[in-house]
Amino acid sequence: MRVMPVWSRVRRGVPALVIALAALVDLLTPTSVSSAPLLAVAPVTAVSLLSQVGVIGIGLAAMAVQAGLAFAGGSYSWQGDAAVQITLASVTVLAVGLNRSLRMQHASASRARYAAEVAQRAVLPSPPSRLGDLRIAARYVPAEDMALIGGDLYVIQETPFGVRAMVGDVRGKGLSAVTAVSVDIGVFRYAADHEHDLPALVGCMEEALLRESQRREGLDATEGFTTALIVQFADDLSQVHIVNRGHPAPVLLHADGRARVLEPKQEAPPLGISGLGEWTSPVETYPFLPGAMLLCFTDGVTEARDPGGVFYNPADRVPHMVQSYRRQTGHLPDPSTVLDLLARDVSRHSGGAPQDDQALLVLHRPFPQKDLLARPHVL
């Protein structure tokens, strides 16, 4: 059974506290001062806190307290107090109706959220926690609470050519963006298993996205595109090969705390706009040493701004968080913890809810077992 937070339990007592306050006011003030308006507040406060039975109970308690106080003070008037009782009963009936409506809306929202979760698992399934020696963590942080999936994506799989992954961001929002995400993931999964090198894989995706755009209307037909970061690891994980098509550059975190932004040496446009011209897909190769992590993300991270308009810089902030965690715990955080730290830090930087969807992916090469024995505090 899930334990409710302390505040959730305490606030259930607010309606009863209102009744007690009304009784105290009645006892401490002259007879001419009525606490009936405060008693009428009690059923209203119970609308979002208690069940229908609880709301009715609070309403009956308010009516009983009002009558008892009137009798105890010798000021009971059949005509006047009967009107107060009718008012309290009417407010209680209204509160019961509001409670029922609120619960129906909550049930509808829960069904919608469940449907969104099913859609998310179908369109954007969670990757495995490891493929061979490569450890993996992924996170999707939606900008809207009910929109659990939008135009950001990640996908990773083991192929005959090594582990390949993609992080991308589809132009647009809503259902059309989700449709484009499903196309991107489907094409990547097929091409990743069949194309020998990354440029050929990217070319296959370009063709598929061009065909898909021809089936659409409006801006989706002429301006639909996907920024994409496509990576491939050597069989022994000693190197990582990257093609960047208009996507935020990933950050390479070394075991010693250093960070390097892997900016492409040659710019290339997003996928899906080959109708405007032809571009190459340059492949850049970097060493991927034991203990290293490759942090990939969408522009929901890099375009998050603080109240002063300053953009979030993961290359500066993530290493500090990792080192702070290491000082506190004695070891480096695992990939999932890195994503927790990043998501919370972006939220703090932007002052609350995400300003845009965020797809986060960490790919980690752990130290070999023999090195772990020599490095008991390093993951």
mmCIF file of C-alpha atoms in Angstrom:
data_model
loop_
_atom_site.group_PDB
_atom_site.id
_atom_site.type_symbol
_atom_site.label_atom_id
_atom_site.label_comp_id
_atom_site.label_asym_id
_atom_site.label_seq_id
_atom_site.Cartn_x
_atom_site.Cartn_y
_atom_site.Cartn_z
ATOM 1 C CA MET A 1 0.000 0.000 0.000
ATOM 2 C CA ARG A 2 1.330 3.423 -0.954
ATOM 3 C CA VAL A 3 1.873 5.681 2.056
ATOM 4 C CA MET A 4 0.325 9.103 1.508
ATOM 5 C CA PRO A 5 2.577 12.105 2.085
ATOM 6 C CA VAL A 6 2.133 13.806 5.438
ATOM 7 C CA TRP A 7 0.534 16.891 3.901
ATOM 8 C CA SER A 8 -1.990 14.751 2.001
ATOM 9 C CA ARG A 9 -3.106 13.200 5.270
ATOM 10 C CA VAL A 10 -3.124 16.457 7.190
ATOM 11 C CA ARG A 11 -5.167 18.424 4.666
ATOM 12 C CA ARG A 12 -8.032 15.935 4.973
ATOM 13 C CA GLY A 13 -8.630 17.428 8.391
ATOM 14 C CA VAL A 14 -9.074 20.975 7.026
ATOM 15 C CA PRO A 15 -12.931 20.792 6.811
ATOM 16 C CA ALA A 16 -13.149 19.619 10.438
ATOM 17 C CA LEU A 17 -10.723 22.379 11.415
ATOM 18 C CA VAL A 18 -13.010 24.941 9.754
ATOM 19 C CA ILE A 19 -15.946 23.677 11.823
ATOM 20 C CA ALA A 20 -13.892 23.848 15.006
ATOM 21 C CA LEU A 21 -12.817 27.396 14.131
ATOM 22 C CA ALA A 22 -16.435 28.401 13.533
ATOM 23 C CA ALA A 23 -17.420 26.995 16.934
ATOM 24 C CA LEU A 24 -14.565 28.876 18.608
ATOM 25 C CA VAL A 25 -15.586 32.133 16.917
ATOM 26 C CA ASP A 26 -19.177 31.638 18.063
ATOM 27 C CA LEU A 27 -18.138 31.027 21.663
ATOM 28 C CA LEU A 28 -15.742 34.000 21.825
ATOM 29 C CA THR A 29 -17.915 36.610 20.136
ATOM 30 C CA PRO A 30 -21.179 38.317 21.094
ATOM 31 C CA THR A 31 -24.478 36.613 20.317
ATOM 32 C CA SER A 32 -25.124 38.998 17.470
ATOM 33 C CA VAL A 33 -22.114 37.618 15.573
ATOM 34 C CA SER A 34 -23.011 34.511 13.540
ATOM 35 C CA SER A 35 -20.573 31.787 12.634
ATOM 36 C CA ALA A 36 -22.964 30.306 10.055
ATOM 37 C CA PRO A 37 -21.038 31.686 7.026
ATOM 38 C CA LEU A 38 -17.868 30.024 8.273
ATOM 39 C CA LEU A 39 -19.719 26.751 8.838
ATOM 40 C CA ALA A 40 -20.972 26.910 5.248
ATOM 41 C CA VAL A 41 -17.355 26.994 4.093
ATOM 42 C CA ALA A 42 -16.639 23.560 5.611
ATOM 43 C CA PRO A 43 -18.535 21.416 3.024
ATOM 44 C CA VAL A 44 -16.994 23.474 0.217
ATOM 45 C CA THR A 45 -13.459 22.843 1.489
ATOM 46 C CA ALA A 46 -14.251 19.114 1.586
ATOM 47 C CA VAL A 47 -15.108 18.963 -2.137
ATOM 48 C CA SER A 48 -11.597 18.166 -3.346
ATOM 49 C CA LEU A 49 -10.349 16.528 -0.151
ATOM 50 C CA LEU A 50 -12.937 13.909 0.834
ATOM 51 C CA SER A 51 -15.268 11.364 -0.718
ATOM 52 C CA GLN A 52 -18.996 12.009 -1.212
ATOM 53 C CA VAL A 53 -19.725 10.327 2.128
ATOM 54 C CA GLY A 54 -17.106 12.545 3.742
ATOM 55 C CA VAL A 55 -18.638 15.701 2.242
ATOM 56 C CA ILE A 56 -22.100 14.686 3.511
ATOM 57 C CA GLY A 57 -20.610 13.965 6.935
ATOM 58 C CA ILE A 58 -18.971 17.397 7.091
ATOM 59 C CA GLY A 59 -22.240 19.045 6.029
ATOM 60 C CA LEU A 60 -24.249 17.213 8.715
ATOM 61 C CA ALA A 61 -21.580 18.029 11.297
ATOM 62 C CA ALA A 62 -21.772 21.725 10.373
ATOM 63 C CA MET A 63 -25.567 21.678 10.747
ATOM 64 C CA ALA A 64 -25.348 19.893 14.109
ATOM 65 C CA VAL A 65 -22.733 22.314 15.437
ATOM 66 C CA GLN A 66 -24.794 25.328 14.360
ATOM 67 C CA ALA A 67 -27.923 24.003 16.051
ATOM 68 C CA GLY A 68 -26.026 22.990 19.191
ATOM 69 C CA LEU A 69 -24.351 26.379 19.528
ATOM 70 C CA ALA A 70 -27.700 28.138 19.093
ATOM 71 C CA PHE A 71 -29.383 26.006 21.767
ATOM 72 C CA ALA A 72 -26.417 26.291 24.141
ATOM 73 C CA GLY A 73 -26.362 30.068 23.822
ATOM 74 C CA GLY A 74 -30.132 30.366 24.301
ATOM 75 C CA SER A 75 -30.470 32.236 21.029
ATOM 76 C CA TYR A 76 -32.213 29.548 19.003
ATOM 77 C CA SER A 77 -34.928 30.982 16.783
ATOM 78 C CA TRP A 78 -37.088 28.567 14.846
ATOM 79 C CA GLN A 79 -37.511 30.914 11.924
ATOM 80 C CA GLY A 80 -33.977 32.269 11.748
ATOM 81 C CA ASP A 81 -32.064 29.082 12.536
ATOM 82 C CA ALA A 82 -34.258 26.963 10.268
ATOM 83 C CA ALA A 83 -33.203 29.224 7.408
ATOM 84 C CA VAL A 84 -29.553 28.727 8.380
ATOM 85 C CA GLN A 85 -30.053 24.955 8.474
ATOM 86 C CA ILE A 86 -31.614 25.002 5.009
ATOM 87 C CA THR A 87 -28.708 27.080 3.742
ATOM 88 C CA LEU A 88 -26.149 24.652 5.175
ATOM 89 C CA ALA A 89 -28.059 21.706 3.691
ATOM 90 C CA SER A 90 -28.176 23.407 0.286
ATOM 91 C CA VAL A 91 -24.445 24.138 0.375
ATOM 92 C CA THR A 92 -23.809 20.493 1.296
ATOM 93 C CA VAL A 93 -25.899 19.243 -1.643
ATOM 94 C CA LEU A 94 -24.005 21.594 -3.955
ATOM 95 C CA ALA A 95 -20.684 20.383 -2.540
ATOM 96 C CA VAL A 96 -21.701 16.749 -3.141
ATOM 97 C CA GLY A 97 -22.504 17.603 -6.759
ATOM 98 C CA LEU A 98 -19.163 19.358 -7.223
ATOM 99 C CA ASN A 99 -17.377 16.416 -5.619
ATOM 100 C CA ARG A 100 -19.053 13.993 -8.014
ATOM 101 C CA SER A 101 -18.192 16.156 -11.020
ATOM 102 C CA LEU A 102 -14.580 16.501 -9.877
ATOM 103 C CA ARG A 103 -14.208 12.763 -9.443
ATOM 104 C CA MET A 104 -15.646 12.097 -12.900
ATOM 105 C CA GLN A 105 -13.148 14.538 -14.405
ATOM 106 C CA HIS A 106 -10.336 12.895 -12.457
ATOM 107 C CA ALA A 107 -11.382 9.456 -13.732
ATOM 108 C CA SER A 108 -11.507 10.776 -17.294
ATOM 109 C CA ALA A 109 -8.052 12.336 -16.913
ATOM 110 C CA SER A 110 -6.695 9.065 -15.491
ATOM 111 C CA ARG A 111 -8.033 7.134 -18.491
ATOM 112 C CA ALA A 112 -6.480 9.683 -20.847
ATOM 113 C CA ARG A 113 -3.165 9.451 -19.037
ATOM 114 C CA TYR A 114 -3.261 5.657 -19.178
ATOM 115 C CA ALA A 115 -3.938 5.830 -22.934
ATOM 116 C CA ALA A 116 -1.007 8.234 -23.294
ATOM 117 C CA GLU A 117 1.252 5.859 -21.363
ATOM 118 C CA VAL A 118 0.224 2.962 -23.601
ATOM 119 C CA ALA A 119 0.916 5.106 -26.678
ATOM 120 C CA GLN A 120 4.291 6.102 -25.272
ATOM 121 C CA ARG A 121 5.311 2.496 -24.659
ATOM 122 C CA ALA A 122 4.160 1.562 -28.174
ATOM 123 C CA VAL A 123 5.783 4.463 -30.029
ATOM 124 C CA LEU A 124 8.765 5.113 -27.756
ATOM 125 C CA PRO A 125 9.580 1.920 -25.857
ATOM 126 C CA SER A 126 12.121 2.028 -23.070
ATOM 127 C CA PRO A 127 15.532 0.793 -24.224
ATOM 128 C CA PRO A 128 17.276 -2.060 -22.396
ATOM 129 C CA SER A 129 19.424 -1.130 -19.429
ATOM 130 C CA ARG A 130 22.437 -2.683 -21.126
ATOM 131 C CA LEU A 131 23.554 -4.108 -24.453
ATOM 132 C CA GLY A 132 26.664 -6.204 -24.047
ATOM 133 C CA ASP A 133 29.046 -4.150 -21.913
ATOM 134 C CA LEU A 134 27.311 -0.865 -22.725
ATOM 135 C CA ARG A 135 25.057 0.492 -19.977
ATOM 136 C CA ILE A 136 22.064 2.588 -20.985
ATOM 137 C CA ALA A 137 19.607 4.981 -19.381
ATOM 138 C CA ALA A 138 16.878 6.975 -21.133
ATOM 139 C CA ARG A 139 14.296 9.477 -19.966
ATOM 140 C CA TYR A 140 11.463 11.393 -21.620
ATOM 141 C CA VAL A 141 10.459 14.602 -19.839
ATOM 142 C CA PRO A 142 7.270 16.053 -21.394
ATOM 143 C CA ALA A 143 6.594 19.771 -21.346
ATOM 144 C CA GLU A 144 2.888 19.102 -20.744
ATOM 145 C CA ASP A 145 1.815 16.754 -17.970
ATOM 146 C CA MET A 146 -0.764 14.878 -20.027
ATOM 147 C CA ALA A 147 1.295 14.805 -23.224
ATOM 148 C CA LEU A 148 3.628 11.965 -22.272
ATOM 149 C CA ILE A 149 5.090 11.814 -25.757
ATOM 150 C CA GLY A 150 5.625 14.441 -28.421
ATOM 151 C CA GLY A 151 8.179 15.040 -31.145
ATOM 152 C CA ASP A 152 11.349 13.987 -29.302
ATOM 153 C CA LEU A 153 12.686 10.456 -29.602
ATOM 154 C CA TYR A 154 15.453 8.022 -28.769
ATOM 155 C CA VAL A 155 16.106 4.497 -29.972
ATOM 156 C CA ILE A 156 18.989 2.083 -29.470
ATOM 157 C CA GLN A 157 19.602 -1.446 -30.662
ATOM 158 C CA GLU A 158 22.285 -4.048 -31.170
ATOM 159 C CA THR A 159 23.038 -4.598 -34.861
ATOM 160 C CA PRO A 160 25.439 -6.755 -36.924
ATOM 161 C CA PHE A 161 27.627 -3.642 -37.146
ATOM 162 C CA GLY A 162 27.706 -2.788 -33.444
ATOM 163 C CA VAL A 163 25.391 -0.958 -31.075
ATOM 164 C CA ARG A 164 23.642 1.923 -32.838
ATOM 165 C CA ALA A 165 21.484 4.649 -31.345
ATOM 166 C CA MET A 166 19.612 7.748 -32.393
ATOM 167 C CA VAL A 167 18.296 10.768 -30.531
ATOM 168 C CA GLY A 168 16.057 13.045 -32.558
ATOM 169 C CA ASP A 169 13.583 15.891 -32.526
ATOM 170 C CA VAL A 170 10.742 16.104 -35.036
ATOM 171 C CA ARG A 171 9.486 19.476 -36.160
ATOM 172 C CA GLY A 172 5.987 20.224 -34.933
ATOM 173 C CA LYS A 173 3.710 19.149 -32.124
ATOM 174 C CA GLY A 174 0.718 16.954 -31.519
ATOM 175 C CA LEU A 175 -0.428 13.890 -33.424
ATOM 176 C CA SER A 176 1.543 14.702 -36.578
ATOM 177 C CA ALA A 177 4.781 14.819 -34.554
ATOM 178 C CA VAL A 178 3.987 11.478 -32.887
ATOM 179 C CA THR A 179 3.330 9.981 -36.322
ATOM 180 C CA ALA A 180 6.687 11.282 -37.570
ATOM 181 C CA VAL A 181 8.404 9.835 -34.486
ATOM 182 C CA SER A 182 6.976 6.398 -35.233
ATOM 183 C CA VAL A 183 8.212 6.671 -38.839
ATOM 184 C CA ASP A 184 11.704 7.763 -37.728
ATOM 185 C CA ILE A 185 12.028 4.923 -35.229
ATOM 186 C CA GLY A 186 10.699 2.321 -37.653
ATOM 187 C CA VAL A 187 13.057 3.367 -40.435
ATOM 188 C CA PHE A 188 16.033 3.554 -38.084
ATOM 189 C CA ARG A 189 15.400 0.068 -36.711
ATOM 190 C CA TYR A 190 15.270 -1.393 -40.205
ATOM 191 C CA ALA A 191 18.191 0.564 -41.657
ATOM 192 C CA ALA A 192 20.393 0.020 -38.599
ATOM 193 C CA ASP A 193 20.232 -3.744 -39.161
ATOM 194 C CA HIS A 194 20.873 -3.603 -42.904
ATOM 195 C CA GLU A 195 23.144 -0.655 -43.784
ATOM 196 C CA HIS A 196 26.880 -1.221 -43.347
ATOM 197 C CA ASP A 197 27.901 2.351 -42.545
ATOM 198 C CA LEU A 198 26.278 5.397 -41.003
ATOM 199 C CA PRO A 199 26.072 7.532 -44.182
ATOM 200 C CA ALA A 200 24.124 4.736 -45.877
ATOM 201 C CA LEU A 201 21.861 4.468 -42.821
ATOM 202 C CA VAL A 202 21.225 8.216 -42.906
ATOM 203 C CA GLY A 203 20.549 8.049 -46.642
ATOM 204 C CA CYS A 204 17.936 5.351 -46.085
ATOM 205 C CA MET A 205 16.246 7.528 -43.482
ATOM 206 C CA GLU A 206 16.339 10.532 -45.815
ATOM 207 C CA GLU A 207 14.518 8.578 -48.526
ATOM 208 C CA ALA A 208 11.876 7.312 -46.107
ATOM 209 C CA LEU A 209 11.243 10.771 -44.644
ATOM 210 C CA LEU A 210 11.004 12.298 -48.115
ATOM 211 C CA ARG A 211 8.406 9.731 -49.128
ATOM 212 C CA GLU A 212 6.511 10.349 -45.892
ATOM 213 C CA SER A 213 6.480 14.130 -46.452
ATOM 214 C CA GLN A 214 4.913 13.617 -49.887
ATOM 215 C CA ARG A 215 1.914 12.013 -48.177
ATOM 216 C CA ARG A 216 1.309 15.022 -45.942
ATOM 217 C CA GLU A 217 -0.316 18.371 -46.406
ATOM 218 C CA GLY A 218 0.500 21.948 -45.417
ATOM 219 C CA LEU A 219 3.717 22.755 -43.586
ATOM 220 C CA ASP A 220 4.320 19.104 -42.743
ATOM 221 C CA ALA A 221 4.755 18.433 -46.473
ATOM 222 C CA THR A 222 7.171 21.294 -47.131
ATOM 223 C CA GLU A 223 8.864 21.981 -43.804
ATOM 224 C CA GLY A 224 8.784 18.657 -42.002
ATOM 225 C CA PHE A 225 12.212 17.589 -40.764
ATOM 226 C CA THR A 226 13.977 15.753 -37.954
ATOM 227 C CA THR A 227 17.146 16.827 -36.211
ATOM 228 C CA ALA A 228 19.062 13.660 -35.455
ATOM 229 C CA LEU A 229 22.159 12.459 -33.675
ATOM 230 C CA ILE A 230 23.130 8.954 -34.819
ATOM 231 C CA VAL A 231 25.901 7.059 -33.037
ATOM 232 C CA GLN A 232 27.610 3.731 -33.474
ATOM 233 C CA PHE A 233 30.004 2.025 -31.061
ATOM 234 C CA ALA A 234 32.936 -0.154 -31.990
ATOM 235 C CA ASP A 235 32.579 -3.792 -30.994
ATOM 236 C CA ASP A 236 34.973 -3.319 -28.083
ATOM 237 C CA LEU A 237 33.422 0.099 -27.222
ATOM 238 C CA SER A 238 36.803 1.773 -27.683
ATOM 239 C CA GLN A 239 35.391 4.291 -30.170
ATOM 240 C CA VAL A 240 32.130 6.031 -30.914
ATOM 241 C CA HIS A 241 31.197 7.171 -34.422
ATOM 242 C CA ILE A 242 28.759 10.078 -34.708
ATOM 243 C CA VAL A 243 26.700 11.660 -37.463
ATOM 244 C CA ASN A 244 25.060 14.927 -36.418
ATOM 245 C CA ARG A 245 22.255 16.239 -38.607
ATOM 246 C CA GLY A 246 21.325 19.597 -37.122
ATOM 247 C CA HIS A 247 21.028 18.278 -33.566
ATOM 248 C CA PRO A 248 22.426 19.632 -30.260
ATOM 249 C CA ALA A 249 25.950 18.260 -29.806
ATOM 250 C CA PRO A 250 26.321 15.502 -27.201
ATOM 251 C CA VAL A 251 28.569 15.779 -24.175
ATOM 252 C CA LEU A 252 31.302 13.233 -23.526
ATOM 253 C CA LEU A 253 31.912 12.802 -19.792
ATOM 254 C CA HIS A 254 35.215 11.226 -18.816
ATOM 255 C CA ALA A 255 35.736 9.212 -15.652
ATOM 256 C CA ASP A 256 38.038 11.907 -14.246
ATOM 257 C CA GLY A 257 35.254 14.500 -14.433
ATOM 258 C CA ARG A 258 36.299 16.249 -17.645
ATOM 259 C CA ALA A 259 33.595 17.041 -20.183
ATOM 260 C CA ARG A 260 33.855 17.643 -23.900
ATOM 261 C CA VAL A 261 31.159 18.903 -26.216
ATOM 262 C CA LEU A 262 31.371 16.896 -29.436
ATOM 263 C CA GLU A 263 30.564 19.705 -31.841
ATOM 264 C CA PRO A 264 30.563 18.575 -35.483
ATOM 265 C CA LYS A 265 33.480 19.846 -37.538
ATOM 266 C CA GLN A 266 31.218 20.083 -40.573
ATOM 267 C CA GLU A 267 27.630 21.263 -40.237
ATOM 268 C CA ALA A 268 24.858 19.200 -41.831
ATOM 269 C CA PRO A 269 21.132 20.044 -41.999
ATOM 270 C CA PRO A 270 18.334 18.019 -40.377
ATOM 271 C CA LEU A 271 16.911 14.922 -42.024
ATOM 272 C CA GLY A 272 13.939 15.186 -44.327
ATOM 273 C CA ILE A 273 14.842 18.259 -46.384
ATOM 274 C CA SER A 274 16.793 16.543 -49.147
ATOM 275 C CA GLY A 275 14.296 18.029 -51.610
ATOM 276 C CA LEU A 276 16.031 21.377 -51.077
ATOM 277 C CA GLY A 277 19.471 20.103 -51.975
ATOM 278 C CA GLU A 278 22.031 17.378 -51.336
ATOM 279 C CA TRP A 279 24.280 17.136 -48.310
ATOM 280 C CA THR A 280 26.807 14.639 -47.060
ATOM 281 C CA SER A 281 26.648 12.971 -43.662
ATOM 282 C CA PRO A 282 30.171 13.315 -42.248
ATOM 283 C CA VAL A 283 31.118 10.685 -39.689
ATOM 284 C CA GLU A 284 33.283 11.805 -36.785
ATOM 285 C CA THR A 285 35.075 9.345 -34.536
ATOM 286 C CA TYR A 286 36.078 9.858 -30.899
ATOM 287 C CA PRO A 287 37.820 7.656 -28.316
ATOM 288 C CA PHE A 288 35.421 6.167 -25.784
ATOM 289 C CA LEU A 289 37.553 5.250 -22.804
ATOM 290 C CA PRO A 290 36.527 3.025 -19.888
ATOM 291 C CA GLY A 291 34.349 4.932 -17.441
ATOM 292 C CA ALA A 292 33.177 7.400 -20.096
ATOM 293 C CA MET A 293 29.563 8.436 -20.622
ATOM 294 C CA LEU A 294 28.010 9.881 -23.750
ATOM 295 C CA LEU A 295 25.190 12.245 -22.780
ATOM 296 C CA CYS A 296 22.693 12.907 -25.588
ATOM 297 C CA PHE A 297 19.670 15.198 -25.402
ATOM 298 C CA THR A 298 17.242 17.266 -27.423
ATOM 299 C CA ASP A 299 16.935 21.044 -27.534
ATOM 300 C CA GLY A 300 14.483 21.033 -24.626
ATOM 301 C CA VAL A 301 17.666 20.946 -22.508
ATOM 302 C CA THR A 302 19.872 23.425 -24.340
ATOM 303 C CA GLU A 303 17.039 25.921 -24.913
ATOM 304 C CA ALA A 304 15.796 25.919 -21.309
ATOM 305 C CA ARG A 305 16.188 29.477 -20.004
ATOM 306 C CA ASP A 306 16.304 30.937 -16.544
ATOM 307 C CA PRO A 307 14.273 34.073 -15.608
ATOM 308 C CA GLY A 308 17.133 36.208 -16.959
ATOM 309 C CA GLY A 309 16.997 34.526 -20.362
ATOM 310 C CA VAL A 310 20.257 32.563 -19.953
ATOM 311 C CA PHE A 311 20.252 29.214 -21.759
ATOM 312 C CA TYR A 312 21.111 26.016 -19.932
ATOM 313 C CA ASN A 313 24.637 24.758 -20.633
ATOM 314 C CA PRO A 314 24.950 21.024 -19.887
ATOM 315 C CA ALA A 315 28.689 21.011 -20.638
ATOM 316 C CA ASP A 316 29.263 23.377 -17.703
ATOM 317 C CA ARG A 317 26.676 22.127 -15.236
ATOM 318 C CA VAL A 318 26.697 18.348 -15.619
ATOM 319 C CA PRO A 319 30.392 17.866 -14.690
ATOM 320 C CA HIS A 320 29.868 19.929 -11.517
ATOM 321 C CA MET A 321 26.873 17.794 -10.563
ATOM 322 C CA VAL A 322 28.785 14.584 -11.234
ATOM 323 C CA GLN A 323 31.758 15.715 -9.157
ATOM 324 C CA SER A 324 29.494 16.890 -6.335
ATOM 325 C CA TYR A 325 27.781 13.510 -6.326
ATOM 326 C CA ARG A 326 31.175 11.797 -6.292
ATOM 327 C CA ARG A 327 32.347 13.838 -3.303
ATOM 328 C CA GLN A 328 29.185 12.994 -1.377
ATOM 329 C CA THR A 329 29.015 9.270 -2.189
ATOM 330 C CA GLY A 330 32.596 8.296 -2.981
ATOM 331 C CA HIS A 331 31.785 7.020 -6.465
ATOM 332 C CA LEU A 332 30.507 8.244 -9.816
ATOM 333 C CA PRO A 333 26.760 8.192 -10.503
ATOM 334 C CA ASP A 334 25.335 5.487 -12.746
ATOM 335 C CA PRO A 335 23.612 6.514 -16.011
ATOM 336 C CA SER A 336 20.125 6.639 -14.487
ATOM 337 C CA THR A 337 21.340 8.878 -11.670
ATOM 338 C CA VAL A 338 23.001 11.200 -14.179
ATOM 339 C CA LEU A 339 19.636 11.646 -15.903
ATOM 340 C CA ASP A 340 17.944 12.301 -12.549
ATOM 341 C CA LEU A 341 20.510 14.980 -11.754
ATOM 342 C CA LEU A 342 20.194 16.528 -15.214
ATOM 343 C CA ALA A 343 16.382 16.615 -15.263
ATOM 344 C CA ARG A 344 16.224 18.212 -11.797
ATOM 345 C CA ASP A 345 18.917 20.757 -12.653
ATOM 346 C CA VAL A 346 17.181 21.802 -15.877
ATOM 347 C CA SER A 347 13.938 22.187 -13.930
ATOM 348 C CA ARG A 348 15.656 24.368 -11.329
ATOM 349 C CA HIS A 349 17.308 26.443 -14.046
ATOM 350 C CA SER A 350 14.030 27.123 -15.870
ATOM 351 C CA GLY A 351 12.107 27.717 -12.653
ATOM 352 C CA GLY A 352 9.636 24.842 -12.754
ATOM 353 C CA ALA A 353 7.902 22.959 -15.559
ATOM 354 C CA PRO A 354 9.911 22.132 -18.702
ATOM 355 C CA GLN A 355 9.601 24.714 -21.458
ATOM 356 C CA ASP A 356 9.868 22.027 -24.143
ATOM 357 C CA ASP A 357 9.943 18.231 -24.335
ATOM 358 C CA GLN A 358 13.247 16.616 -23.396
ATOM 359 C CA ALA A 359 14.555 13.273 -24.621
ATOM 360 C CA LEU A 360 17.601 12.208 -22.610
ATOM 361 C CA LEU A 361 19.946 9.296 -23.261
ATOM 362 C CA VAL A 362 23.149 8.250 -21.486
ATOM 363 C CA LEU A 363 25.466 5.567 -22.890
ATOM 364 C CA HIS A 364 28.131 4.382 -20.458
ATOM 365 C CA ARG A 365 31.198 2.204 -20.876
ATOM 366 C CA PRO A 366 31.995 0.796 -17.430
ATOM 367 C CA PHE A 367 35.453 -0.129 -16.270
ATOM 368 C CA PRO A 368 36.428 -3.762 -16.824
ATOM 369 C CA GLN A 369 35.981 -6.043 -13.841
ATOM 370 C CA LYS A 370 39.713 -6.112 -13.089
ATOM 371 C CA ASP A 371 39.776 -2.303 -12.998
ATOM 372 C CA LEU A 372 36.783 -2.214 -10.661
ATOM 373 C CA LEU A 373 38.753 -4.258 -8.154
ATOM 374 C CA ALA A 374 41.497 -1.652 -8.318
ATOM 375 C CA ARG A 375 38.985 1.238 -8.289
ATOM 376 C CA PRO A 376 36.420 0.359 -5.584
ATOM 377 C CA HIS A 377 34.825 3.814 -5.747
ATOM 378 C CA VAL A 378 34.388 4.140 -9.501
ATOM 379 C CA LEU A 379 31.463 2.717 -11.486
#
